[in-house]
C-alpha cells in the first residue's frame, strides 16, 4: 500500500453528506453547459452547409455555453479538493505540465469560439476549438483517473522523478477514463438535441429553423445513444462492484428513455414535448452525475474513511456560500434569458 497522506487534521468544514450533494450539483451544472460545446461545436461544423440555420444558432450559443460551463466546473473541482485534497494534489503534481497547460489551451479555445461566433474563419475556428476542448477533456479524465488510483503513484514517481523532483510530464490515461469520456460524449449529443428542440419550439416565428432542427433531434439522440451504449456496455462491468444496482439501472436506462422521447417529439413537435424531452435529458445528466460521484467515492473509500474525519462546523461560511450561490443562480438565470433572446435573433450571415 502506497503512503497516502492523512486527511486534514482540522477536519471537514461541514458534514460530508452536504459536501457530496454540492459536488454532485456542481458537476451536473457543469455537464449541462459542457455538453453543449462538446457535441455542439462538431455538429455546427458538420451542418454548416446542409443546415446553416441550425449551425448559426449553435455557434452563436457557444461563447455563453463556454463561460457558463467553465465557471460551473469550478464548483465540483473545489468540493473534490475539500473532500480529497491528499489524493487530488499528488495526482495533479505528477501530471503538472498537462494540468497547467489546460489554462493556455482553454484561452486559445475560448478565443477560437468567439472568432467563430463573430464570423471570423468560422469553420477553422470551430475545428480548433473542438480539438483543444476534446484534448482538455482527456487531460481532466487523466487527472481524475489518477486521483482515484494512489496505488499507481509510486511507479509513476520512480519513472518521473530525476533528482527527487517529478518532471510533471506524466499523462495517466487508462481505458476507464476514456470510457467515461465516451459516456459524456454520448450524453452530449442528447443535450444538443434537447437544446435544438427547445430552440425550435420557442422560435415560433422562425419556420426555417424549425424545418431544419426538428428532424435532427431524434438523429442526434440516436447517435448519442449509440455512443453512450457502446461506452456504457464496456464501462459498466468495471464499476459493477462500486455502484449500487439501482444507480446502474437509473443511469443506464435514462438515455434510452430520452431517446424514445426524442422520437415522440419528432412525431408531435410542439413546446410540451420539447419541454418533456429536456426534462428527461436533464435526468440523464443528473443520474449519471450521481453515479459518477458514487463510483469516485467508492474508489477513494478504500484509502480513507470520510465518516471518521471530524467536522469543525463552519456553518457561517456555508450560509454565506449558499446566499452567494442563490445570487449567482439568479444572475445566471437573467444572463441565460438574455442569451436565449440573442440566440433566437441570430440570422444566417
XYZ file of N, CA and C in Angstrom, residues 30 73 77 88 95 98-99 102 106 133-147 171 173 177 180-181:
87
model
N -22.199 21.815 -14.505
C -21.075 21.877 -15.444
C -21.360 21.007 -16.672
N -17.808 24.511 -13.731
C -16.854 23.431 -13.493
C -15.970 23.652 -12.293
N -14.872 20.882 -8.736
C -13.432 20.800 -8.516
C -13.063 21.280 -7.119
N -6.048 14.443 -4.610
C -6.100 15.306 -5.793
C -4.750 15.962 -6.082
N 1.171 15.044 -12.936
C 0.805 15.433 -14.301
C 0.824 16.955 -14.434
N 0.711 18.991 -17.877
C -0.565 18.809 -18.580
C -1.679 19.567 -17.851
N -1.606 19.585 -16.526
C -2.616 20.301 -15.747
C -2.506 21.810 -15.968
N -3.824 23.314 -19.323
C -5.264 23.490 -19.510
C -5.602 24.972 -19.666
N -7.201 26.464 -22.952
C -8.575 26.934 -22.799
C -8.728 28.356 -23.314
N -10.675 21.550 -26.959
C -11.580 21.205 -25.862
C -11.642 19.693 -25.644
N -11.551 18.922 -26.724
C -11.515 17.464 -26.572
C -10.233 17.040 -25.858
N -9.132 17.671 -26.232
C -7.865 17.340 -25.556
C -7.909 17.712 -24.072
N -8.501 18.857 -23.754
C -8.644 19.252 -22.351
C -9.485 18.223 -21.601
N -10.509 17.694 -22.262
C -11.309 16.635 -21.647
C -10.468 15.408 -21.328
N -9.556 15.046 -22.247
C -8.643 13.937 -21.977
C -7.773 14.234 -20.759
N -7.291 15.464 -20.660
C -6.423 15.822 -19.541
C -7.165 15.754 -18.209
N -8.395 16.240 -18.189
C -9.193 16.150 -16.974
C -9.470 14.694 -16.612
N -9.802 13.881 -17.604
C -10.073 12.470 -17.344
C -8.847 11.790 -16.743
N -7.669 12.134 -17.260
C -6.430 11.557 -16.739
C -6.212 11.961 -15.284
N -6.462 13.228 -14.977
C -6.266 13.703 -13.605
C -7.227 13.015 -12.642
N -8.489 12.885 -13.041
C -9.465 12.235 -12.169
C -9.161 10.738 -12.008
N -8.674 10.116 -13.087
C -8.330 8.696 -13.009
C -7.191 8.468 -12.022
N -6.165 9.309 -12.083
C -5.016 9.125 -11.199
C -5.338 9.531 -9.766
N -6.255 10.466 -9.591
C -6.670 10.857 -8.240
C -7.200 9.653 -7.469
N 1.058 11.501 -18.248
C -0.358 11.599 -18.610
C -0.969 10.222 -18.379
N -3.611 8.318 -18.618
C -4.887 7.877 -19.182
C -5.025 6.367 -19.033
N -11.002 5.809 -17.933
C -11.146 7.255 -18.110
C -11.641 7.576 -19.514
N -15.329 6.862 -19.735
C -16.134 7.926 -19.109
C -16.298 9.100 -20.059
N -15.229 9.419 -20.768
C -15.308 10.491 -21.755
C -16.284 10.106 -22.878
